[in-house]
Amino acid sequence: MDEPSEKLPCKNTFDMTVHIVIAAVRERLEQGAVTASDLQEIEEALTVENNKVEAFCHSVHERCMSKYQLDLAVPPRTNAFGRVMVQPLEGLLHRQKRKLSTKQIPNYFQALSVILGRERYEHLHDEVSGLMTDMIRLQGSEFQWTDFYQHNTVVKIRLETLYAVAHAFAHFEKRLDWFVNVMEGKASDDSGIKGAIQFTRTQARDFLLALFDEFIVHTSRDKEIQKEVLSEPQRQEIAHLVVKLQQM
């Protein structure tokens, strides 16, 4: 069943724009032929200094961003893709030796969303959630997260996502500064705004080394799987990032 349009404000904006244009054209058709000047008049009415249209767009944009932030804030226990990408960081979240605040997890998801692109992020979110649902339906009370993490599809998605992160750090210093800003909750392009939660470069190093741990401490089987999923240049790019981090 399709999701109600009010829950899809961004799609609703596009749909309403189409409806408005078609309605305007139909009105002109009822009056006779539609001329080029008629179409230009409709275009200007919808785009040029139209306060009603501008107010509507601002309203929908705010609703889009509100839903976007809520999606990022979904806790990893109910966000299967998020849980997969948080699992390597569990050591940093250990209560007695905590190096990462759980309040920063949504900021981490924000960073992943930017690195992957929103469309790709949502696709992976849905794919992993669907797989989790299917496994729970089949296994019931015997479902184990440890088994889920080792599922071939999950492993492939995790490795490809880790490569995307490594690739994003090709310009290391600039990307590291950006990552620190995002993890502190700052606007990514405004380092002058103080973040809500402190996150240092040392924390960033520890965070990323934990994230890429399976490329640092790995069995021969781990290496085989990495070779199956990632090309040699991709694995080299990850290795290069790990070396950079270890040298900090």
PDB file of C-alpha atoms in Angstrom:
ATOM      1  CA  MET A   1       0.000   0.000   0.000  1.00  0.00           C
ATOM      2  CA  ASP A   2       1.286   3.442  -0.903  1.00  0.00           C
ATOM      3  CA  GLU A   3       2.241   5.752   1.938  1.00  0.00           C
ATOM      4  CA  PRO A   4      -0.235   8.644   2.397  1.00  0.00           C
ATOM      5  CA  SER A   5       0.855  11.755   0.513  1.00  0.00           C
ATOM      6  CA  GLU A   6       1.075  13.819   3.701  1.00  0.00           C
ATOM      7  CA  LYS A   7       3.909  11.539   4.809  1.00  0.00           C
ATOM      8  CA  LEU A   8       5.816  12.196   1.601  1.00  0.00           C
ATOM      9  CA  PRO A   9       6.030  16.009   1.520  1.00  0.00           C
ATOM     10  CA  CYS A  10       8.845  16.149  -1.028  1.00  0.00           C
ATOM     11  CA  LYS A  11       6.994  13.912  -3.500  1.00  0.00           C
ATOM     12  CA  ASN A  12       3.783  15.761  -2.698  1.00  0.00           C
ATOM     13  CA  THR A  13       5.427  19.043  -3.713  1.00  0.00           C
ATOM     14  CA  PHE A  14       6.304  17.675  -7.138  1.00  0.00           C
ATOM     15  CA  ASP A  15       2.856  16.145  -7.615  1.00  0.00           C
ATOM     16  CA  MET A  16       1.073  19.346  -6.622  1.00  0.00           C
ATOM     17  CA  THR A  17       3.251  21.378  -8.986  1.00  0.00           C
ATOM     18  CA  VAL A  18       2.252  19.090 -11.873  1.00  0.00           C
ATOM     19  CA  HIS A  19      -1.423  19.319 -10.887  1.00  0.00           C
ATOM     20  CA  ILE A  20      -1.278  23.121 -10.697  1.00  0.00           C
ATOM     21  CA  VAL A  21       0.304  23.419 -14.151  1.00  0.00           C
ATOM     22  CA  ILE A  22      -2.101  20.942 -15.752  1.00  0.00           C
ATOM     23  CA  ALA A  23      -5.091  22.642 -14.117  1.00  0.00           C
ATOM     24  CA  ALA A  24      -3.943  26.018 -15.449  1.00  0.00           C
ATOM     25  CA  VAL A  25      -3.442  24.607 -18.968  1.00  0.00           C
ATOM     26  CA  ARG A  26      -6.854  22.915 -18.914  1.00  0.00           C
ATOM     27  CA  GLU A  27      -8.474  26.189 -17.892  1.00  0.00           C
ATOM     28  CA  ARG A  28      -6.885  27.914 -20.896  1.00  0.00           C
ATOM     29  CA  LEU A  29      -7.902  25.044 -23.187  1.00  0.00           C
ATOM     30  CA  GLU A  30     -11.529  25.499 -22.184  1.00  0.00           C
ATOM     31  CA  GLN A  31     -11.217  29.114 -23.309  1.00  0.00           C
ATOM     32  CA  GLY A  32      -9.631  28.147 -26.610  1.00  0.00           C
ATOM     33  CA  ALA A  33      -6.133  27.321 -27.881  1.00  0.00           C
ATOM     34  CA  VAL A  34      -3.139  27.602 -25.563  1.00  0.00           C
ATOM     35  CA  THR A  35      -0.537  29.997 -26.926  1.00  0.00           C
ATOM     36  CA  ALA A  36       3.138  30.321 -26.115  1.00  0.00           C
ATOM     37  CA  SER A  37       2.392  33.549 -24.255  1.00  0.00           C
ATOM     38  CA  ASP A  38      -0.224  31.691 -22.173  1.00  0.00           C
ATOM     39  CA  LEU A  39       2.364  29.111 -21.125  1.00  0.00           C
ATOM     40  CA  GLN A  40       4.863  31.855 -20.294  1.00  0.00           C
ATOM     41  CA  GLU A  41       2.224  33.585 -18.170  1.00  0.00           C
ATOM     42  CA  ILE A  42       1.553  30.335 -16.277  1.00  0.00           C
ATOM     43  CA  GLU A  43       5.268  29.769 -15.764  1.00  0.00           C
ATOM     44  CA  GLU A  44       5.763  33.268 -14.375  1.00  0.00           C
ATOM     45  CA  ALA A  45       2.751  32.932 -12.108  1.00  0.00           C
ATOM     46  CA  LEU A  46       4.271  29.767 -10.593  1.00  0.00           C
ATOM     47  CA  THR A  47       7.892  30.870 -10.332  1.00  0.00           C
ATOM     48  CA  VAL A  48       8.446  34.614 -10.360  1.00  0.00           C
ATOM     49  CA  GLU A  49       7.973  36.527  -7.102  1.00  0.00           C
ATOM     50  CA  ASN A  50       4.840  34.602  -6.202  1.00  0.00           C
ATOM     51  CA  ASN A  51       4.464  34.889  -2.433  1.00  0.00           C
ATOM     52  CA  LYS A  52       1.925  32.071  -2.154  1.00  0.00           C
ATOM     53  CA  VAL A  53       4.091  29.620  -4.066  1.00  0.00           C
ATOM     54  CA  GLU A  54       7.172  30.656  -2.107  1.00  0.00           C
ATOM     55  CA  ALA A  55       5.381  30.235   1.229  1.00  0.00           C
ATOM     56  CA  PHE A  56       4.148  26.796   0.176  1.00  0.00           C
ATOM     57  CA  CYS A  57       7.633  25.682  -0.883  1.00  0.00           C
ATOM     58  CA  HIS A  58       9.180  26.899   2.377  1.00  0.00           C
ATOM     59  CA  SER A  59       6.514  25.069   4.364  1.00  0.00           C
ATOM     60  CA  VAL A  60       7.049  21.795   2.516  1.00  0.00           C
ATOM     61  CA  HIS A  61      10.829  22.142   2.736  1.00  0.00           C
ATOM     62  CA  GLU A  62      10.585  22.467   6.522  1.00  0.00           C
ATOM     63  CA  ARG A  63       8.420  19.345   6.659  1.00  0.00           C
ATOM     64  CA  CYS A  64      10.925  17.476   4.465  1.00  0.00           C
ATOM     65  CA  MET A  65      13.845  18.434   6.694  1.00  0.00           C
ATOM     66  CA  SER A  66      11.884  17.564   9.831  1.00  0.00           C
ATOM     67  CA  LYS A  67      11.147  14.048   8.502  1.00  0.00           C
ATOM     68  CA  TYR A  68      14.761  13.721   7.315  1.00  0.00           C
ATOM     69  CA  GLN A  69      16.106  14.511  10.804  1.00  0.00           C
ATOM     70  CA  LEU A  70      13.668  12.068  12.399  1.00  0.00           C
ATOM     71  CA  ASP A  71      14.832   9.318  10.032  1.00  0.00           C
ATOM     72  CA  LEU A  72      18.461   9.937  10.989  1.00  0.00           C
ATOM     73  CA  ALA A  73      17.570   9.841  14.683  1.00  0.00           C
ATOM     74  CA  VAL A  74      15.994   6.367  14.469  1.00  0.00           C
ATOM     75  CA  PRO A  75      17.908   4.275  17.037  1.00  0.00           C
ATOM     76  CA  PRO A  76      20.063   1.454  15.647  1.00  0.00           C
ATOM     77  CA  ARG A  77      17.986  -1.241  17.378  1.00  0.00           C
ATOM     78  CA  THR A  78      15.067  -0.453  15.062  1.00  0.00           C
ATOM     79  CA  ASN A  79      17.189   0.732  12.132  1.00  0.00           C
ATOM     80  CA  ALA A  80      18.771  -2.420  10.697  1.00  0.00           C
ATOM     81  CA  PHE A  81      21.234  -0.631   8.395  1.00  0.00           C
ATOM     82  CA  GLY A  82      22.157   1.739  11.209  1.00  0.00           C
ATOM     83  CA  ARG A  83      22.714  -1.197  13.533  1.00  0.00           C
ATOM     84  CA  VAL A  84      24.969  -2.898  10.986  1.00  0.00           C
ATOM     85  CA  MET A  85      27.090   0.245  10.684  1.00  0.00           C
ATOM     86  CA  VAL A  86      27.173   0.835  14.471  1.00  0.00           C
ATOM     87  CA  GLN A  87      28.129  -2.747  15.349  1.00  0.00           C
ATOM     88  CA  PRO A  88      31.888  -2.207  14.717  1.00  0.00           C
ATOM     89  CA  LEU A  89      31.753   0.730  17.166  1.00  0.00           C
ATOM     90  CA  GLU A  90      30.294  -1.159  20.125  1.00  0.00           C
ATOM     91  CA  GLY A  91      33.644  -1.099  21.911  1.00  0.00           C
ATOM     92  CA  LEU A  92      33.578   2.713  21.888  1.00  0.00           C
ATOM     93  CA  LEU A  93      30.113   2.680  23.467  1.00  0.00           C
ATOM     94  CA  HIS A  94      31.102   0.403  26.361  1.00  0.00           C
ATOM     95  CA  ARG A  95      29.901   2.045  29.560  1.00  0.00           C
ATOM     96  CA  GLN A  96      33.164   1.677  31.522  1.00  0.00           C
ATOM     97  CA  LYS A  97      35.465   2.838  28.698  1.00  0.00           C
ATOM     98  CA  ARG A  98      33.117   4.993  26.685  1.00  0.00           C
ATOM     99  CA  LYS A  99      34.735   6.991  23.893  1.00  0.00           C
ATOM    100  CA  LEU A 100      31.546   7.798  21.997  1.00  0.00           C
ATOM    101  CA  SER A 101      28.263   9.258  23.202  1.00  0.00           C
ATOM    102  CA  THR A 102      25.086   7.564  22.018  1.00  0.00           C
ATOM    103  CA  LYS A 103      23.813  11.098  21.357  1.00  0.00           C
ATOM    104  CA  GLN A 104      26.322  11.274  18.499  1.00  0.00           C
ATOM    105  CA  ILE A 105      24.899   8.254  16.657  1.00  0.00           C
ATOM    106  CA  PRO A 106      22.376  10.401  14.701  1.00  0.00           C
ATOM    107  CA  ASN A 107      25.303  12.636  13.677  1.00  0.00           C
ATOM    108  CA  TYR A 108      27.128   9.536  12.426  1.00  0.00           C
ATOM    109  CA  PHE A 109      24.064   8.568  10.394  1.00  0.00           C
ATOM    110  CA  GLN A 110      24.023  12.121   9.033  1.00  0.00           C
ATOM    111  CA  ALA A 111      27.651  11.703   7.901  1.00  0.00           C
ATOM    112  CA  LEU A 112      26.824   8.369   6.226  1.00  0.00           C
ATOM    113  CA  SER A 113      23.841   9.944   4.494  1.00  0.00           C
ATOM    114  CA  VAL A 114      26.016  12.714   3.064  1.00  0.00           C
ATOM    115  CA  ILE A 115      28.802  10.335   2.004  1.00  0.00           C
ATOM    116  CA  LEU A 116      26.488   7.801   0.371  1.00  0.00           C
ATOM    117  CA  GLY A 117      23.983  10.318  -0.937  1.00  0.00           C
ATOM    118  CA  ARG A 118      20.461  10.446   0.437  1.00  0.00           C
ATOM    119  CA  GLU A 119      18.968   8.152  -2.239  1.00  0.00           C
ATOM    120  CA  ARG A 120      21.605   5.450  -1.734  1.00  0.00           C
ATOM    121  CA  TYR A 121      21.349   5.762   2.049  1.00  0.00           C
ATOM    122  CA  GLU A 122      17.566   5.250   1.933  1.00  0.00           C
ATOM    123  CA  HIS A 123      17.897   2.335  -0.488  1.00  0.00           C
ATOM    124  CA  LEU A 124      20.334   0.523   1.820  1.00  0.00           C
ATOM    125  CA  HIS A 125      18.154   1.353   4.831  1.00  0.00           C
ATOM    126  CA  ASP A 126      15.160  -0.288   3.132  1.00  0.00           C
ATOM    127  CA  GLU A 127      17.125  -3.260   1.764  1.00  0.00           C
ATOM    128  CA  VAL A 128      18.682  -4.190   5.105  1.00  0.00           C
ATOM    129  CA  SER A 129      15.414  -3.619   6.981  1.00  0.00           C
ATOM    130  CA  GLY A 130      13.610  -5.889   4.530  1.00  0.00           C
ATOM    131  CA  LEU A 131      16.235  -8.595   4.964  1.00  0.00           C
ATOM    132  CA  MET A 132      15.995  -8.341   8.767  1.00  0.00           C
ATOM    133  CA  THR A 133      12.188  -8.627   8.605  1.00  0.00           C
ATOM    134  CA  ASP A 134      12.417 -11.719   6.390  1.00  0.00           C
ATOM    135  CA  MET A 135      14.947 -13.410   8.673  1.00  0.00           C
ATOM    136  CA  ILE A 136      12.892 -12.689  11.801  1.00  0.00           C
ATOM    137  CA  ARG A 137       9.787 -14.047  10.077  1.00  0.00           C
ATOM    138  CA  LEU A 138      11.604 -17.270   9.145  1.00  0.00           C
ATOM    139  CA  GLN A 139      13.646 -17.780  12.317  1.00  0.00           C
ATOM    140  CA  GLY A 140      11.347 -16.337  14.957  1.00  0.00           C
ATOM    141  CA  SER A 141      12.850 -16.528  18.448  1.00  0.00           C
ATOM    142  CA  GLU A 142      15.993 -18.140  17.021  1.00  0.00           C
ATOM    143  CA  PHE A 143      16.944 -14.951  15.179  1.00  0.00           C
ATOM    144  CA  GLN A 144      20.398 -13.756  16.251  1.00  0.00           C
ATOM    145  CA  TRP A 145      21.981 -10.422  15.380  1.00  0.00           C
ATOM    146  CA  THR A 146      25.406 -12.059  15.219  1.00  0.00           C
ATOM    147  CA  ASP A 147      24.136 -14.308  12.403  1.00  0.00           C
ATOM    148  CA  PHE A 148      22.481 -11.338  10.710  1.00  0.00           C
ATOM    149  CA  TYR A 149      25.768  -9.415  10.647  1.00  0.00           C
ATOM    150  CA  GLN A 150      27.411 -12.341   8.840  1.00  0.00           C
ATOM    151  CA  HIS A 151      24.703 -12.714   6.177  1.00  0.00           C
ATOM    152  CA  ASN A 152      26.302 -12.456   2.733  1.00  0.00           C
ATOM    153  CA  THR A 153      24.145  -9.498   1.677  1.00  0.00           C
ATOM    154  CA  VAL A 154      24.782  -7.632   4.933  1.00  0.00           C
ATOM    155  CA  VAL A 155      28.538  -8.214   4.685  1.00  0.00           C
ATOM    156  CA  LYS A 156      28.556  -6.976   1.091  1.00  0.00           C
ATOM    157  CA  ILE A 157      26.599  -3.839   1.993  1.00  0.00           C
ATOM    158  CA  ARG A 158      28.819  -3.121   4.988  1.00  0.00           C
ATOM    159  CA  LEU A 159      32.052  -3.515   2.995  1.00  0.00           C
ATOM    160  CA  GLU A 160      30.776  -1.360   0.133  1.00  0.00           C
ATOM    161  CA  THR A 161      29.677   1.299   2.618  1.00  0.00           C
ATOM    162  CA  LEU A 162      33.068   1.232   4.316  1.00  0.00           C
ATOM    163  CA  TYR A 163      34.719   1.725   0.942  1.00  0.00           C
ATOM    164  CA  ALA A 164      32.454   4.724   0.293  1.00  0.00           C
ATOM    165  CA  VAL A 165      33.612   6.186   3.612  1.00  0.00           C
ATOM    166  CA  ALA A 166      37.272   5.565   2.762  1.00  0.00           C
ATOM    167  CA  HIS A 167      36.833   7.102  -0.667  1.00  0.00           C
ATOM    168  CA  ALA A 168      35.249  10.184   0.904  1.00  0.00           C
ATOM    169  CA  PHE A 169      38.446  10.627   2.951  1.00  0.00           C
ATOM    170  CA  ALA A 170      40.647  10.850  -0.160  1.00  0.00           C
ATOM    171  CA  HIS A 171      41.309  14.492   0.799  1.00  0.00           C
ATOM    172  CA  PHE A 172      42.101  13.435   4.338  1.00  0.00           C
ATOM    173  CA  GLU A 173      42.563  16.634   6.351  1.00  0.00           C
ATOM    174  CA  LYS A 174      39.615  18.480   4.839  1.00  0.00           C
ATOM    175  CA  ARG A 175      37.291  15.495   5.232  1.00  0.00           C
ATOM    176  CA  LEU A 176      38.485  14.845   8.787  1.00  0.00           C
ATOM    177  CA  ASP A 177      37.643  18.424   9.785  1.00  0.00           C
ATOM    178  CA  TRP A 178      34.222  18.013   8.164  1.00  0.00           C
ATOM    179  CA  PHE A 179      33.655  14.725   9.999  1.00  0.00           C
ATOM    180  CA  VAL A 180      34.535  16.265  13.363  1.00  0.00           C
ATOM    181  CA  ASN A 181      32.117  19.124  12.678  1.00  0.00           C
ATOM    182  CA  VAL A 182      29.285  16.764  11.747  1.00  0.00           C
ATOM    183  CA  MET A 183      29.886  14.531  14.768  1.00  0.00           C
ATOM    184  CA  GLU A 184      29.726  17.612  17.002  1.00  0.00           C
ATOM    185  CA  GLY A 185      26.407  18.564  15.450  1.00  0.00           C
ATOM    186  CA  LYS A 186      27.773  21.614  13.655  1.00  0.00           C
ATOM    187  CA  ALA A 187      26.653  22.827  10.265  1.00  0.00           C
ATOM    188  CA  SER A 188      29.072  21.121   7.886  1.00  0.00           C
ATOM    189  CA  ASP A 189      29.997  24.364   6.167  1.00  0.00           C
ATOM    190  CA  ASP A 190      30.166  26.619   9.219  1.00  0.00           C
ATOM    191  CA  SER A 191      32.936  25.702  11.644  1.00  0.00           C
ATOM    192  CA  GLY A 192      32.288  28.941  13.508  1.00  0.00           C
ATOM    193  CA  ILE A 193      29.180  27.454  15.119  1.00  0.00           C
ATOM    194  CA  LYS A 194      29.993  25.609  18.336  1.00  0.00           C
ATOM    195  CA  GLY A 195      28.815  22.006  18.328  1.00  0.00           C
ATOM    196  CA  ALA A 196      26.448  20.618  20.949  1.00  0.00           C
ATOM    197  CA  ILE A 197      28.758  17.673  21.803  1.00  0.00           C
ATOM    198  CA  GLN A 198      32.542  17.725  21.848  1.00  0.00           C
ATOM    199  CA  PHE A 199      34.238  15.433  19.336  1.00  0.00           C
ATOM    200  CA  THR A 200      37.996  15.751  18.892  1.00  0.00           C
ATOM    201  CA  ARG A 201      40.327  14.661  16.120  1.00  0.00           C
ATOM    202  CA  THR A 202      41.632  11.959  18.475  1.00  0.00           C
ATOM    203  CA  GLN A 203      38.083  10.685  18.912  1.00  0.00           C
ATOM    204  CA  ALA A 204      37.650  10.779  15.142  1.00  0.00           C
ATOM    205  CA  ARG A 205      40.785   8.662  14.730  1.00  0.00           C
ATOM    206  CA  ASP A 206      39.606   6.097  17.294  1.00  0.00           C
ATOM    207  CA  PHE A 207      36.130   6.085  15.750  1.00  0.00           C
ATOM    208  CA  LEU A 208      37.369   5.434  12.210  1.00  0.00           C
ATOM    209  CA  LEU A 209      39.925   2.824  13.284  1.00  0.00           C
ATOM    210  CA  ALA A 210      37.146   0.964  15.096  1.00  0.00           C
ATOM    211  CA  LEU A 211      34.910   1.281  12.044  1.00  0.00           C
ATOM    212  CA  PHE A 212      37.595  -0.255   9.804  1.00  0.00           C
ATOM    213  CA  ASP A 213      38.775  -2.826  12.337  1.00  0.00           C
ATOM    214  CA  GLU A 214      37.907  -5.768  10.068  1.00  0.00           C
ATOM    215  CA  PHE A 215      40.539  -4.440   7.639  1.00  0.00           C
ATOM    216  CA  ILE A 216      43.145  -4.212  10.418  1.00  0.00           C
ATOM    217  CA  VAL A 217      42.598  -7.419  12.395  1.00  0.00           C
ATOM    218  CA  HIS A 218      41.253  -9.986   9.966  1.00  0.00           C
ATOM    219  CA  THR A 219      41.342 -13.698   9.335  1.00  0.00           C
ATOM    220  CA  SER A 220      42.181 -15.321   6.026  1.00  0.00           C
ATOM    221  CA  ARG A 221      38.435 -15.822   5.513  1.00  0.00           C
ATOM    222  CA  ASP A 222      37.840 -12.088   6.093  1.00  0.00           C
ATOM    223  CA  LYS A 223      40.448 -11.315   3.434  1.00  0.00           C
ATOM    224  CA  GLU A 224      38.792 -13.692   0.978  1.00  0.00           C
ATOM    225  CA  ILE A 225      35.410 -12.037   1.460  1.00  0.00           C
ATOM    226  CA  GLN A 226      36.930  -8.568   1.083  1.00  0.00           C
ATOM    227  CA  LYS A 227      38.510  -9.673  -2.200  1.00  0.00           C
ATOM    228  CA  GLU A 228      35.178 -11.024  -3.420  1.00  0.00           C
ATOM    229  CA  VAL A 229      33.336  -7.777  -2.692  1.00  0.00           C
ATOM    230  CA  LEU A 230      35.950  -5.081  -3.297  1.00  0.00           C
ATOM    231  CA  SER A 231      38.476  -4.574  -6.083  1.00  0.00           C
ATOM    232  CA  GLU A 232      42.191  -4.298  -5.415  1.00  0.00           C
ATOM    233  CA  PRO A 233      42.179  -0.464  -5.871  1.00  0.00           C
ATOM    234  CA  GLN A 234      39.249  -0.192  -3.446  1.00  0.00           C
ATOM    235  CA  ARG A 235      41.035  -2.288  -0.820  1.00  0.00           C
ATOM    236  CA  GLN A 236      44.172  -0.226  -1.325  1.00  0.00           C
ATOM    237  CA  GLU A 237      42.197   2.965  -0.771  1.00  0.00           C
ATOM    238  CA  ILE A 238      40.905   1.589   2.535  1.00  0.00           C
ATOM    239  CA  ALA A 239      44.429   0.498   3.526  1.00  0.00           C
ATOM    240  CA  HIS A 240      45.717   3.989   2.717  1.00  0.00           C
ATOM    241  CA  LEU A 241      43.125   5.545   5.024  1.00  0.00           C
ATOM    242  CA  VAL A 242      43.969   3.122   7.829  1.00  0.00           C
ATOM    243  CA  VAL A 243      47.666   4.055   7.552  1.00  0.00           C
ATOM    244  CA  LYS A 244      46.775   7.769   7.677  1.00  0.00           C
ATOM    245  CA  LEU A 245      44.733   7.193  10.819  1.00  0.00           C
ATOM    246  CA  GLN A 246      47.413   5.115  12.493  1.00  0.00           C
ATOM    247  CA  GLN A 247      49.939   7.875  11.848  1.00  0.00           C
ATOM    248  CA  MET A 248      47.862  10.516  13.661  1.00  0.00           C
TER     249      MET A 248
END
